[in-house]
Tab-separated table of C-alpha atoms in Angstrom:
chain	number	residue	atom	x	y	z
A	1	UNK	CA	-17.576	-99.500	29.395
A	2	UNK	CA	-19.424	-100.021	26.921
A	3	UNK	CA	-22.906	-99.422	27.830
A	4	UNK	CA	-21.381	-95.492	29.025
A	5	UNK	CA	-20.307	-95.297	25.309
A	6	UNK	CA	-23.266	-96.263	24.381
A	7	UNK	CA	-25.241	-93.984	26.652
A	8	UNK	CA	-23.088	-90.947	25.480
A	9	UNK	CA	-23.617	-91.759	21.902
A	10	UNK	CA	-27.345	-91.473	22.389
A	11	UNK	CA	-26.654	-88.195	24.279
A	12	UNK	CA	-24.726	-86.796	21.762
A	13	UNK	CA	-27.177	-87.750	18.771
A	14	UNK	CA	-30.100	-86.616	21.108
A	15	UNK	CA	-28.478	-83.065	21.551
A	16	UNK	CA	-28.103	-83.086	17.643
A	17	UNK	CA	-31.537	-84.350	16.736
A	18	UNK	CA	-32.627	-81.614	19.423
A	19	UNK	CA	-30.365	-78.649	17.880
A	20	UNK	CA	-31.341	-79.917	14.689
A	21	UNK	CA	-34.764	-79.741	15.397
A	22	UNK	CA	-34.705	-76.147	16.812
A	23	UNK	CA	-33.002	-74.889	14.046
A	24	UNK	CA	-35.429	-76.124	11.220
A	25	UNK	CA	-38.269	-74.414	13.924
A	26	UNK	CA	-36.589	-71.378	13.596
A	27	UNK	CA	-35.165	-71.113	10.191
A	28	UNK	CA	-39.267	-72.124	9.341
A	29	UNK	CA	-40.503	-74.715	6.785
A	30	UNK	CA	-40.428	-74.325	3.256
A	31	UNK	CA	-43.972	-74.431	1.333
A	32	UNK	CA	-43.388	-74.766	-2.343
A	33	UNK	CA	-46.560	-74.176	-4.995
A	34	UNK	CA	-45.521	-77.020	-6.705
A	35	UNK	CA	-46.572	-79.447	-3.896
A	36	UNK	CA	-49.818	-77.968	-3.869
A	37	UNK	CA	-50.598	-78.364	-7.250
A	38	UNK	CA	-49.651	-75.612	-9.251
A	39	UNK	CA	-48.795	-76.096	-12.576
A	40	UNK	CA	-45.799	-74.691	-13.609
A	41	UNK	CA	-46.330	-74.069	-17.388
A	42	UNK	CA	-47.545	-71.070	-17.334
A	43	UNK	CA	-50.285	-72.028	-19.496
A	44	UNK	CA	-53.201	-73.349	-16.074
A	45	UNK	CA	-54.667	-71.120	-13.817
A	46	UNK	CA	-52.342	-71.851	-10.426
A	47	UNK	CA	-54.130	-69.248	-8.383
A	48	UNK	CA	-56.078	-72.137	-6.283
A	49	UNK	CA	-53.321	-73.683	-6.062
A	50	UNK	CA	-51.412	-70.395	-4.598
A	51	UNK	CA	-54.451	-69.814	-2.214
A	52	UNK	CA	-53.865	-73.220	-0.732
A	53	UNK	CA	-49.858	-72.827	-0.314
A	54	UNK	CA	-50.832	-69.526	1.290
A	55	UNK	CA	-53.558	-70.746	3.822
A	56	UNK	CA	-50.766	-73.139	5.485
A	57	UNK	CA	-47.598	-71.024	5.408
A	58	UNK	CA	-49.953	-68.000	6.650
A	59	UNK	CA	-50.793	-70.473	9.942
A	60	UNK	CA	-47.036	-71.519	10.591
A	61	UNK	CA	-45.813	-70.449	13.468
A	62	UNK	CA	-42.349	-70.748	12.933
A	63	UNK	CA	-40.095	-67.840	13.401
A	64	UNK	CA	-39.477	-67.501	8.924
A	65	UNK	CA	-41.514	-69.639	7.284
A	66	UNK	CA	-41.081	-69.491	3.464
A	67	UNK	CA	-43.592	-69.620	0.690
A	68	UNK	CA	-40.840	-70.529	-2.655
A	69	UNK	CA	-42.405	-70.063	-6.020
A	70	UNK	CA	-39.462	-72.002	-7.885
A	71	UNK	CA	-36.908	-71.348	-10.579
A	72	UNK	CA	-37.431	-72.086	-13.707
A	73	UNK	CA	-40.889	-71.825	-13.492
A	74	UNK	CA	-43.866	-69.995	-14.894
A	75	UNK	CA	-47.017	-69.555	-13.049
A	76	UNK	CA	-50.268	-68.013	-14.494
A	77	UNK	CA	-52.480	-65.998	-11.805
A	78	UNK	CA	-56.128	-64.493	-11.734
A	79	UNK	CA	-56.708	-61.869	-9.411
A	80	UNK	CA	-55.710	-63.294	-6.061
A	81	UNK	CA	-55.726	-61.335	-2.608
A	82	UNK	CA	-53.143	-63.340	0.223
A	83	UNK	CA	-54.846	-61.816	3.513
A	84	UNK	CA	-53.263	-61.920	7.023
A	85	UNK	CA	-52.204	-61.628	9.868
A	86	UNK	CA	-50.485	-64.237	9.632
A	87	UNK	CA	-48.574	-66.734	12.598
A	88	UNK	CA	-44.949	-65.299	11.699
A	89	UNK	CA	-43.856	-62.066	11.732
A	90	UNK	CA	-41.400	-62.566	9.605
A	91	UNK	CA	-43.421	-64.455	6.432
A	92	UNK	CA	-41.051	-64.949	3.204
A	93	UNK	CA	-42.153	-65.113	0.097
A	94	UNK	CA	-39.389	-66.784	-1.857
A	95	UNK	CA	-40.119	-65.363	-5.494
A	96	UNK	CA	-37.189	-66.993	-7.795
A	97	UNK	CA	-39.702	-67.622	-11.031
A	98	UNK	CA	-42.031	-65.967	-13.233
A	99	UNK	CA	-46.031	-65.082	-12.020
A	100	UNK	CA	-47.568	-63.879	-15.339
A	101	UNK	CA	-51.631	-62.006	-15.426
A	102	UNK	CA	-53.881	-63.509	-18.404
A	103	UNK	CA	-52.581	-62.142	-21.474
A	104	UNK	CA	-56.584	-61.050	-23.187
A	105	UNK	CA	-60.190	-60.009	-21.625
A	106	UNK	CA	-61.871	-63.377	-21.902
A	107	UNK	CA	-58.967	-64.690	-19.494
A	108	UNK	CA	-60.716	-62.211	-16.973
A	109	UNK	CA	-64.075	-63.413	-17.275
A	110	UNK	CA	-65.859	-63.693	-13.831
A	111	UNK	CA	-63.482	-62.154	-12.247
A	112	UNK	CA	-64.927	-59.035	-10.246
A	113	UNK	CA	-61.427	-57.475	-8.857
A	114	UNK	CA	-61.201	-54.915	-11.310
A	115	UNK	CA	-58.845	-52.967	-9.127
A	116	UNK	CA	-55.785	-55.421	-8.407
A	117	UNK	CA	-54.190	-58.514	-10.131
A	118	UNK	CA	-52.524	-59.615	-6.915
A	119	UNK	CA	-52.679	-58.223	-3.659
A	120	UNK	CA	-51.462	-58.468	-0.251
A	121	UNK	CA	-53.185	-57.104	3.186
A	122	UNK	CA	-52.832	-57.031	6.746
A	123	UNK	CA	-49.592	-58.927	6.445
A	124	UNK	CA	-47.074	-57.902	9.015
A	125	UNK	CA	-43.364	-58.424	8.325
A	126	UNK	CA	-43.681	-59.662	4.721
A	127	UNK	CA	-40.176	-60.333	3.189
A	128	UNK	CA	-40.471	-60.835	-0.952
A	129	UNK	CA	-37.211	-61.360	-2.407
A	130	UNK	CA	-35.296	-63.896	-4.939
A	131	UNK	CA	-34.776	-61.910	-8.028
A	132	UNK	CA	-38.063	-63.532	-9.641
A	133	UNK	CA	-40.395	-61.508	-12.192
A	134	UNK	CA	-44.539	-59.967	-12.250
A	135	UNK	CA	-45.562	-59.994	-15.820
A	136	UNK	CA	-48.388	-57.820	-16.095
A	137	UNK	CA	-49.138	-58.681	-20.056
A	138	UNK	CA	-51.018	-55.674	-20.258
A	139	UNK	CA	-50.278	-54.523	-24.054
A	140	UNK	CA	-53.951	-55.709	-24.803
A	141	UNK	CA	-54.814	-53.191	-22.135
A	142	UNK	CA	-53.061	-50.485	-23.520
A	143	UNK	CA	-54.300	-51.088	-27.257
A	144	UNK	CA	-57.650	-50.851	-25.936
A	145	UNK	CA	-57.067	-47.308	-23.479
A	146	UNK	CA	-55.350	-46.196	-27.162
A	147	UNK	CA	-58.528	-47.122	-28.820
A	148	UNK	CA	-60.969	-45.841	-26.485
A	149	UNK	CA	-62.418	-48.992	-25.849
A	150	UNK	CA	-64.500	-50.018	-22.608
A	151	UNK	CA	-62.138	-52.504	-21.704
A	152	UNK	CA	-59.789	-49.681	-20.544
A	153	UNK	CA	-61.239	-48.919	-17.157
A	154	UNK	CA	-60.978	-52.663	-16.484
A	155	UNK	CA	-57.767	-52.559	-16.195
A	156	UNK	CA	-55.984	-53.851	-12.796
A	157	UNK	CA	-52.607	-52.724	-10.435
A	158	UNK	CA	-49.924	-55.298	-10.841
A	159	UNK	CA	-48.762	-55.225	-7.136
A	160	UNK	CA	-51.065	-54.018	-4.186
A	161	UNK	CA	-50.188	-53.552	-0.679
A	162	UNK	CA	-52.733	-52.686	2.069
A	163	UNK	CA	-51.820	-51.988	5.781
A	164	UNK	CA	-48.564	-54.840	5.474
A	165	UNK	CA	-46.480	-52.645	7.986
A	166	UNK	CA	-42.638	-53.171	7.988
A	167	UNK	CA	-42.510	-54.798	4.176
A	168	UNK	CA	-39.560	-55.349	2.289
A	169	UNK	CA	-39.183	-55.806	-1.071
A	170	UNK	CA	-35.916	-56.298	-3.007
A	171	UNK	CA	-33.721	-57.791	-6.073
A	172	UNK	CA	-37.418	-58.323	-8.007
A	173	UNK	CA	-38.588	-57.953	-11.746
A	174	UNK	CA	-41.903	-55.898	-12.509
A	175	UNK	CA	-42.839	-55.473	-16.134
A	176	UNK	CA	-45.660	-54.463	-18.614
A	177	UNK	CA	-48.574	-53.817	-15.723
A	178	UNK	CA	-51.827	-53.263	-17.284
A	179	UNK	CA	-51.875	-50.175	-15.090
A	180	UNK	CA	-49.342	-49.121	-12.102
A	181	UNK	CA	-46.529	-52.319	-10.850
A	182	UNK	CA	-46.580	-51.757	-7.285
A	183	UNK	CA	-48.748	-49.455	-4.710
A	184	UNK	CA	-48.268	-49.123	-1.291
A	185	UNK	CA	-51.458	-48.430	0.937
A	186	UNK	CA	-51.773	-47.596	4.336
A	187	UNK	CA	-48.657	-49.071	5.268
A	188	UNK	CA	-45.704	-48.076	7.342
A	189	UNK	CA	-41.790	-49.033	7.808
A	190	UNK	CA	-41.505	-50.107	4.263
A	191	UNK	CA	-37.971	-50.880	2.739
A	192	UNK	CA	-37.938	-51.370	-1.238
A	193	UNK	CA	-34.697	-51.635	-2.929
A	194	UNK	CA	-32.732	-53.179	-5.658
A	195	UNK	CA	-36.360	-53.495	-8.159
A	196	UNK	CA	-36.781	-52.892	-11.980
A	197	UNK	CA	-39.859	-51.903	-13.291
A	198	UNK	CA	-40.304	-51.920	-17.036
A	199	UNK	CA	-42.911	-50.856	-19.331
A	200	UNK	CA	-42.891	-49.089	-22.569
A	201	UNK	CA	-42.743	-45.224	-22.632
A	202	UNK	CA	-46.164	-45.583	-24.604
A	203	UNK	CA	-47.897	-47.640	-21.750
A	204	UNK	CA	-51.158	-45.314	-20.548
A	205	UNK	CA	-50.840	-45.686	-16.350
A	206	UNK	CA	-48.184	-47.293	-15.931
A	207	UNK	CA	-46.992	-45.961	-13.039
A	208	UNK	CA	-43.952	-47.889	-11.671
A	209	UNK	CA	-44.120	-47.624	-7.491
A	210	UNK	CA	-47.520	-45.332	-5.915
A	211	UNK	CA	-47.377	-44.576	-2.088
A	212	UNK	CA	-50.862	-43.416	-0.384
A	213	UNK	CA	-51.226	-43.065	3.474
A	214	UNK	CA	-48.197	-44.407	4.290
A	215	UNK	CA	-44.856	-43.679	6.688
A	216	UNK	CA	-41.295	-43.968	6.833
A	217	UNK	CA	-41.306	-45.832	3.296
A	218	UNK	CA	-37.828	-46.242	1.846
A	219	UNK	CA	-37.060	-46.937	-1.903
A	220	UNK	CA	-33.390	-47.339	-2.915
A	221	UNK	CA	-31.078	-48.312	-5.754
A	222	UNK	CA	-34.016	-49.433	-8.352
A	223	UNK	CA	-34.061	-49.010	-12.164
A	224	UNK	CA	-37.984	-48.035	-12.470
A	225	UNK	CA	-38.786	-47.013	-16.772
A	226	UNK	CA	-43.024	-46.867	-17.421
A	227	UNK	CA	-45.137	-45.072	-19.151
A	228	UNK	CA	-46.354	-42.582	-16.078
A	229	UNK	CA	-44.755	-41.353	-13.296
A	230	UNK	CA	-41.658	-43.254	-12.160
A	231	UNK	CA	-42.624	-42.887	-8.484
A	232	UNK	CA	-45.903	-41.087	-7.278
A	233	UNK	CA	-46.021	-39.786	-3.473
A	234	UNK	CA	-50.216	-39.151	-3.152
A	235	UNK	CA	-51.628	-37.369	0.161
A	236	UNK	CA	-51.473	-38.325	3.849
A	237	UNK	CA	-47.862	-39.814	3.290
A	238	UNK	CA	-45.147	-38.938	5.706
A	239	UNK	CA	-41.279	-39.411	5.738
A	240	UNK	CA	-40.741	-41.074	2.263
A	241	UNK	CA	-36.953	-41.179	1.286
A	242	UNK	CA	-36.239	-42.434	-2.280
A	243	UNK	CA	-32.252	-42.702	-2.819
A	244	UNK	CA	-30.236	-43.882	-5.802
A	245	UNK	CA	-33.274	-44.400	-8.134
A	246	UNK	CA	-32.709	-44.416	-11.957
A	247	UNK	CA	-36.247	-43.015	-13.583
A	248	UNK	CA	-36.998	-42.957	-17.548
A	249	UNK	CA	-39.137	-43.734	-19.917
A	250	UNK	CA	-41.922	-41.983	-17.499
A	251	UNK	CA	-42.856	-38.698	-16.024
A	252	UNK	CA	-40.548	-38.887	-13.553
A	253	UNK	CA	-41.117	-38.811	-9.694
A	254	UNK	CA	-43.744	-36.568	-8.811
A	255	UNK	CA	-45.478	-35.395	-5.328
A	256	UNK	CA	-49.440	-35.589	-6.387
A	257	UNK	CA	-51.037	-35.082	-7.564
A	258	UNK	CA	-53.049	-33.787	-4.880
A	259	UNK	CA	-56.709	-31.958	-3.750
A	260	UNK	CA	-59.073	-33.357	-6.644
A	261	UNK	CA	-62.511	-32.641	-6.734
A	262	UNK	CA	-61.410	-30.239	-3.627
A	263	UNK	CA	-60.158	-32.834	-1.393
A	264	UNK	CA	-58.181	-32.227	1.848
A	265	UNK	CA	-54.654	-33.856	1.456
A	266	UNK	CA	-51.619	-33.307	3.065
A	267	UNK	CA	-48.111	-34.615	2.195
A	268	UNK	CA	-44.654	-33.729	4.291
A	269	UNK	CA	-41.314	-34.778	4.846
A	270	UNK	CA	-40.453	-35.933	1.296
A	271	UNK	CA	-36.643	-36.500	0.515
A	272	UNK	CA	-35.339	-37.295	-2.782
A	273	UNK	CA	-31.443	-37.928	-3.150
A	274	UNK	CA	-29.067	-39.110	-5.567
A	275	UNK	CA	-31.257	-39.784	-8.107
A	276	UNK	CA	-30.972	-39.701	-12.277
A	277	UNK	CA	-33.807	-38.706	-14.699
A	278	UNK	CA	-33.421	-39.312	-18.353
A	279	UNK	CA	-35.514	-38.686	-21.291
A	280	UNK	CA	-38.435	-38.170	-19.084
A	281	UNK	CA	-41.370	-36.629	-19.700
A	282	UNK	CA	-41.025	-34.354	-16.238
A	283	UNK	CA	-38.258	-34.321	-13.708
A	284	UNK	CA	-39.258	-33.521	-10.245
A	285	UNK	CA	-42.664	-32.611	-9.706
A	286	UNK	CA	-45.267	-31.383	-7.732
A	287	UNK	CA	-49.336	-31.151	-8.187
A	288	UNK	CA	-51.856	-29.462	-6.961
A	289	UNK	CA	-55.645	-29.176	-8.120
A	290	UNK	CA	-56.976	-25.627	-7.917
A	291	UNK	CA	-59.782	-26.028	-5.410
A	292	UNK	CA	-58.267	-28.489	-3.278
A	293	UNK	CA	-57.051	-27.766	0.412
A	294	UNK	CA	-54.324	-29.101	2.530
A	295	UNK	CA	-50.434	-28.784	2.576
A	296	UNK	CA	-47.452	-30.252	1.306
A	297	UNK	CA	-44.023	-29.127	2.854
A	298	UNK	CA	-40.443	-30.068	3.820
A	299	UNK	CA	-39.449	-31.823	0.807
A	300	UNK	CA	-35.825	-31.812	-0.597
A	301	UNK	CA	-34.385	-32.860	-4.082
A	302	UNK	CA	-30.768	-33.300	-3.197
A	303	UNK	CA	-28.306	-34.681	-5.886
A	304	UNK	CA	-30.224	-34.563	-9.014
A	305	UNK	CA	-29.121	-35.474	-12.478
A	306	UNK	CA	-31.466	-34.825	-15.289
A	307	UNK	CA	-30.270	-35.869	-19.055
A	308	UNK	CA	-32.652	-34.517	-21.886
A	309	UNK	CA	-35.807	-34.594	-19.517
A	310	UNK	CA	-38.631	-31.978	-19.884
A	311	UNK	CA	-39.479	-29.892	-17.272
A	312	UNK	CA	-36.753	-30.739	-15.160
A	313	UNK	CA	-38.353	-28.806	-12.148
A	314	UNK	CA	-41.813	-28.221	-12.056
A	315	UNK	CA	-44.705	-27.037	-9.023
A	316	UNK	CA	-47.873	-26.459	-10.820
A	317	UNK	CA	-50.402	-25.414	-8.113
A	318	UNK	CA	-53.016	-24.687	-10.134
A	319	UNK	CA	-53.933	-27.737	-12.147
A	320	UNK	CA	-57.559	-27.538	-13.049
A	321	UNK	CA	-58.106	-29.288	-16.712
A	322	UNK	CA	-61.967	-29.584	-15.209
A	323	UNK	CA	-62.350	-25.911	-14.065
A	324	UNK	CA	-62.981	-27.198	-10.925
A	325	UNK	CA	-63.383	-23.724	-8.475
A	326	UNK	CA	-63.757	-23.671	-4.709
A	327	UNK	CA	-61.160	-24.402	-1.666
A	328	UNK	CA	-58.029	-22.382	-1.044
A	329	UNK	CA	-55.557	-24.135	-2.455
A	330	UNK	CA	-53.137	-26.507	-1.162
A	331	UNK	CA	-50.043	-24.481	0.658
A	332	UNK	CA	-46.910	-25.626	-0.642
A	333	UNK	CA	-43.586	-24.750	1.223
A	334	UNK	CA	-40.088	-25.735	2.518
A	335	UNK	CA	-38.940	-26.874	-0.562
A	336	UNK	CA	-35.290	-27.414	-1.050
A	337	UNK	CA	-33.422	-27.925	-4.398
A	338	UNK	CA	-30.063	-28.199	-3.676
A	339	UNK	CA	-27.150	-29.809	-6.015
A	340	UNK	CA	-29.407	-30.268	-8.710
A	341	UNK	CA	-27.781	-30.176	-12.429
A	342	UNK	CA	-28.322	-31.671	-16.054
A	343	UNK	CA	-30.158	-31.209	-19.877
A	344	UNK	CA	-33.370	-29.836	-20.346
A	345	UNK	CA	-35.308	-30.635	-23.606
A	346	UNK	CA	-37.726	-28.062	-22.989
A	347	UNK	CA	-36.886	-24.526	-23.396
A	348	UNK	CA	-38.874	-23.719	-19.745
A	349	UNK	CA	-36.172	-25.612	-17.124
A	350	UNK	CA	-37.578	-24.429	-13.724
A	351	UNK	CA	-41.337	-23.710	-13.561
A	352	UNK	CA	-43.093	-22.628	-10.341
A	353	UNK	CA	-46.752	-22.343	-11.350
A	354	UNK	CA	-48.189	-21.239	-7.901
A	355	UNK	CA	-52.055	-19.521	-7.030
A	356	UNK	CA	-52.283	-16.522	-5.476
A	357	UNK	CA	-54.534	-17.395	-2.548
A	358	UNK	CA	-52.243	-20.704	-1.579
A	359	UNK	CA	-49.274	-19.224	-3.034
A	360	UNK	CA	-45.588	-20.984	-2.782
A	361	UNK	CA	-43.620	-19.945	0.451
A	362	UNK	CA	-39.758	-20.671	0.931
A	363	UNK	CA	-38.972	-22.470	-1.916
A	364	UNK	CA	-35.088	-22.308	-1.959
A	365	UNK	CA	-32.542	-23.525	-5.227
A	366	UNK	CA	-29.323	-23.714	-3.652
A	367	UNK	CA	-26.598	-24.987	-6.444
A	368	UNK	CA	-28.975	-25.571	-9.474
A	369	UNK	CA	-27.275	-25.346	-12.945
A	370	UNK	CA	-29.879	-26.644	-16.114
A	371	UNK	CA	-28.395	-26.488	-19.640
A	372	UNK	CA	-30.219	-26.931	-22.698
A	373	UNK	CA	-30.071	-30.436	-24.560
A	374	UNK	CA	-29.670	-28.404	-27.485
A	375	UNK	CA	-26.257	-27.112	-27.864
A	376	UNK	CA	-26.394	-22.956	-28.126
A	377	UNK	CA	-30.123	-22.474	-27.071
A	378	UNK	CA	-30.885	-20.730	-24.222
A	379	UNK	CA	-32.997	-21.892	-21.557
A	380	UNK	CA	-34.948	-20.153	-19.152
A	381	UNK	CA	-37.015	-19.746	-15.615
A	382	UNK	CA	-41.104	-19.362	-15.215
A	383	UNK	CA	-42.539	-18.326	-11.983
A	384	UNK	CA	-45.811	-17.244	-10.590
A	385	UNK	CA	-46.493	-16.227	-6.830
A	386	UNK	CA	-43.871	-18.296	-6.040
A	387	UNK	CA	-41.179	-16.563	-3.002
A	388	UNK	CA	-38.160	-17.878	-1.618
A	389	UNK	CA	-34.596	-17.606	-2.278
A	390	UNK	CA	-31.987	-18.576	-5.183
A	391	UNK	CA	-28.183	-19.296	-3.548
A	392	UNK	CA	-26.959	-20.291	-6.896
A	393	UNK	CA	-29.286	-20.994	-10.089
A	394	UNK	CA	-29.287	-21.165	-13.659
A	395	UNK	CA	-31.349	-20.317	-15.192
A	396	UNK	CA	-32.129	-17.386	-12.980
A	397	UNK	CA	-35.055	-17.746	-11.344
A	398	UNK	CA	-36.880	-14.207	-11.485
A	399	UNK	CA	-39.449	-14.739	-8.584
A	400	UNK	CA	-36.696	-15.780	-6.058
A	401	UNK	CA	-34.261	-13.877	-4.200
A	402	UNK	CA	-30.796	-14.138	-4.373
């Protein structure tokens, strides 16, 4: 009797061990920076230290391995790139501290990435989460663009990701980039949600989230306040929805712009909803270089509150600060405006700036009602070759139908 006691005991604690076992394969080790000697102070260069963590959770083959940069500490990186593929397709970067850039030039010195502080490529199902923070420190950065100083064009994106398809990024802090927080390249089926992105309104470049060549990018319920354009959609993007974002300081989120130095670009399926704009420097934009060629069409502002922005709507078609002459234009049509209400600080509310080659084709305000910030002045419409039809706006918009 009691060797069969025995024997199931062993059974049972094999089938635990076993389940155990399984589980820890599939939940994925942990690989914490600290064990690989980064120094947590904030004050020692940790990005060999980083590289190393990287190289082994990278090659784990476990279903959700996790890279954890710890709470309650501060880590100080060069520029770094963390290349894939990796093993996993679902890699997750566990970011519950604070990663902070060199804080002066001399930090930088012999470092040739002049484009990006930390950056991510060919990394497929990246998950980076944990409510941690990116501290750019770029105010020496900014002094020197203010100051016309050399040191200016050396400045480098916070956040870069190239070709990480089906990325997800959410409940992170991103502050004080020495140039734009967070670009997405090349990349498609990318969620971002629940980020703040903080600069002063006074930060040159500061864009908070960029999007080139990408799809089917998502960006939701995020407090995003720089010194550029909250959220920049540039060409050859395709089915971007941004939904519940709250934009200012900044110059608000903005389609282009698009077709320098005559450049073929195209942008479509662009869908902007439930979104607030305040004290910004434009509301919903798009631009165009004269010269350029290409298209952008099917885009929709849907739900838009602006409070005390300047130039609440705007399509300028024919940017050309250069005098740049040569290609057609870039077409732009489809464009919806529909529920869109709030404060203008500029006496212009609604601008449609559009060439007469390219021209702007179905451009429809359905439900648009601007006020001035200024209580008792009058606002009012601008258009040039611009055609479609007004359902309901106010300001009237001259150029439209109704």
């Amino acid at each position: 009797m009691k060797c069969i006691v025995t024997v199931i005991l062993f059974f049972l604690w094999m089938v635990s061990f076993c389940s155990c076992r399984l589980l820890s394969e599939a939940t994925g080790r942990r690989f914490n920076v600290l064990d690989y000697g980064a120094d947590g102070s904030g004050k020692i260069d940790a990005t060999p230290a980083f590289q190393k963590a990287w190289g082994d959770f990278c090659q784990a083959s476990e279903e959700t391995p996790t890279l954890v940069v710890p709470a309650g500490k501060t880590f100080l990186l060069k520029s770094v790139t963390f290349s894939g593929p990796c093993m996993s397709k679902n890699p997750h970067l566990l970011m519950e501290g604070t990663i902070v850039a060199p804080d002066s030039f001399d930090s930088w010195d012999g470092d040739d990435d002049y484009e990006n502080w930390i950056g991510f490529t060919a990394v497929f199902g990246l998950m980076v989460d944990g409510g941690g923070k990116f501290d750019g420190q770029g105010e020496a950065w900014w002094k020197a663009c203010n100051d016309n100083d050399s040191a200016c064009s050396n400045r480098r994106q916070a956040l870069h990701f190239n070709k990480c398809n089906s990325l997800r990024l959410s409940n992170l802090h991103h502050v004080n980039s020495q140039r734009g927080h967070i670009s997405i390249n090349a990349c498609d089926d990318v969620q971002l949600s629940n980020l703040q992105i903080l600069a002063p309104d006074e930060s040159p470049n500061t864009d908070g989230i960029d999007i080139s060549g990408s799809n089917h990018v998502n960006i939701q319920d995020s407090f995003i306040g720089t010194g550029d354009d909250c959220i920049a959609i540039n060409g050859f993007s395709t089915y971007i929805n941004v939904t519940g974002v709250k934009c200012g300081p900044g110059h608000g989120i903005s389609i282009g712009s698009l077709g320098k130095d005559g450049a073929y670009e195209t942008v479509e399926e662009v869908h902007v909803k439930s979104c607030a704009l305040k004290g910004t420097q434009n509301g919903v934009r798009i631009k165009t270089w004269e010269g350029g060629s290409g298209y952008v069409r099917k885009i929709t502002f849907e739900d838009i509150t602006f409070v005390n922005s300047e130039n609440p709507i705007i399509i300028d078609q024919q940017y050309n600060p250069n005098g740049i002459r040569g290609g057609p234009g870039i077409k732009i049509s489809d464009i919806t405006y529909r529920n869109v209400h709030g404060s203008s600080a500029d006496e212009v509310a609604i601008t449609l700036d559009c060439a007469g080659t390219a021209a702007c084709t179905n451009i429809v305000m359905d439900n648009v009602n601007i006020i001035s910030s200024n209580p008792g002045k009058q606002i009012r419409a601008s258009c040039n070759n611009a055609k479609g039809t007004a359902i309901s706006a106010s300001p009237i918009v001259p150029c439209l139908s109704s």
